[in-house]
Amino acid sequence: MTENYSSEQETERTMPISDDDLMCRFQKGDESGFRRLLERYQDRILNYIYRMVSDRHLAEDLTQEVFVRVYVHAGRYHPGSSFAPWLYRIASNMAINELRRRKRWRFVTINNNPSESDRNVVVDIKDEDSVDPEQVVQQKEASEEVSEALKKIPDKYRAPLILRELEGYDYEEISQILDIPRGTVKSRLNRGRALLETVLKRARSVNAVAF
Amino acid sequence: MNCHQINENLSAFIDNELSSDDTNIVKAHLIRCSSCRQQRDKMEEIGRNIRYMAPLTTPADFEFRVFAGIRKHEARRTNRFFWRWQTILLPAACLIVGILLGVTSNSVFNFPESSLLTSSESTVESDSLVAVSDQEILYDYHLGRFARRAIIPVAVDVIPESPDVFDSLSFDEQSGFDSGISPPPQYVLDNIPMRVSYERTIY
Ligand SMILES: [Zn+2]
């Protein structure tokens, strides 16, 4: 028994245990499998959901709920399939449900002045003095801009964009996660990118007038 | 392919998701068409800017919070299980007692009519705006008995949902995951409170 254990430890040091293996361990009652997966994915899921709902606290609550569901519904995971798309599917459903619910109770925004936050970009370049600070500032501003623009495009375009650009999933995986055909993934990404560009262009022209 | 057709495929091209034939066609077009090249550069730049967005990290107590959520869920499930049995056993017990005593009694576990709320279906009115999103039966340890808890989101100035936004994205129906029961107490978008919800226990 001890021998078995140490050889397992040895393997782990040389080769990380796959998500699927960890999930199978958890299904067999080993909670450490779940803890390891939580550790592996909590930040990624938080960022994905945050980009979908644009609210940090809400994103934390939803991410927490995603992992509660993984724990509770572990039995629904099919061993041998890929864990990440399954996890992202739960996360997508959580985020999309929340957005759908939010729409139902949506406020009519009276003071529509989102450009205010664009102008108050806080730039912190302390840790990055090895690279050209000018470039860092520009990159940060551009990323802030794109982050604001992302909030303004419809969710159905935002979800595949984030899964593609931030999470690096291919079309087949995105199709599985969002449960839409691959062709739809392709057209939504194309349309999403075009929309994002339009929003960015508009924001820039508004800012140019404002300054 | 003309510029329009190339444009339709540019996004898949930069994602390496075109067939090799189509990839070659787009490549050949890009060599001679500066406007499509510009378009590709813009798309690539947007991707770069998305990837450079400042990442968040989970708070230090996150694992603790997840496990607290799990325990809460498990407790709720156990309570529901007991409640299910109570609904069968209690009327049965009442019936037996009733038969034995010659008295018909079924009021032990009945809730007053006024507290009955329709579950799941939300109704939003333009002014009072009290909507019941969900309700559940919980064992109230303070009262030492079962209680009906309803979660009542309250909001103002609501405009109706536009159904087309989510047309073909799939939700809980497919995967069977229900939407979370308790929404966070409050959240804010663009500094305007969108919805305030609170939990009310109704006996
Ligand atoms: Zn062209």
Short mmCIF file of N, CA and C and ligand atoms in Angstrom, two decimals, chain B residues 1-4 6-7 29-30 32-37, ligand 1:
data_model
loop_
_atom_site.label_atom_id
_atom_site.label_comp_id
_atom_site.label_asym_id
_atom_site.label_seq_id
_atom_site.Cartn_x
_atom_site.Cartn_y
_atom_site.Cartn_z
N MET B 1 -12.85 34.73 -54.22
CA MET B 1 -13.62 35.44 -53.18
C MET B 1 -13.39 36.95 -53.30
N ASN B 2 -14.47 37.70 -53.15
CA ASN B 2 -14.32 39.15 -53.14
C ASN B 2 -14.06 39.63 -51.70
N CYS B 3 -13.85 40.94 -51.56
CA CYS B 3 -13.50 41.47 -50.24
C CYS B 3 -14.55 41.13 -49.18
N HIS B 4 -15.82 41.21 -49.59
CA HIS B 4 -16.90 40.93 -48.63
C HIS B 4 -16.79 39.49 -48.10
N ILE B 6 -14.16 37.58 -48.14
CA ILE B 6 -12.94 37.46 -47.34
C ILE B 6 -13.20 37.96 -45.92
N ASN B 7 -13.90 39.10 -45.84
CA ASN B 7 -14.22 39.67 -44.53
C ASN B 7 -15.02 38.71 -43.66
N HIS B 29 -5.36 36.52 -51.04
CA HIS B 29 -6.08 37.79 -51.13
C HIS B 29 -5.40 38.88 -50.30
N LEU B 30 -4.96 38.48 -49.11
CA LEU B 30 -4.36 39.46 -48.20
C LEU B 30 -3.08 40.06 -48.78
N ARG B 32 -2.54 40.86 -51.82
CA ARG B 32 -2.77 41.95 -52.77
C ARG B 32 -3.81 42.98 -52.31
N CYS B 33 -4.51 42.75 -51.18
CA CYS B 33 -5.56 43.70 -50.79
C CYS B 33 -5.23 44.37 -49.45
N SER B 34 -4.91 45.65 -49.51
CA SER B 34 -4.47 46.33 -48.29
C SER B 34 -5.64 46.59 -47.34
N SER B 35 -6.85 46.78 -47.87
CA SER B 35 -7.97 47.09 -46.97
C SER B 35 -8.34 45.86 -46.14
N CYS B 36 -8.28 44.67 -46.74
CA CYS B 36 -8.55 43.45 -45.96
C CYS B 36 -7.41 43.18 -44.97
N ARG B 37 -6.19 43.54 -45.39
CA ARG B 37 -5.05 43.39 -44.47
C ARG B 37 -5.25 44.26 -43.23
ZN ZN C 1 -9.97 42.64 -49.85
#
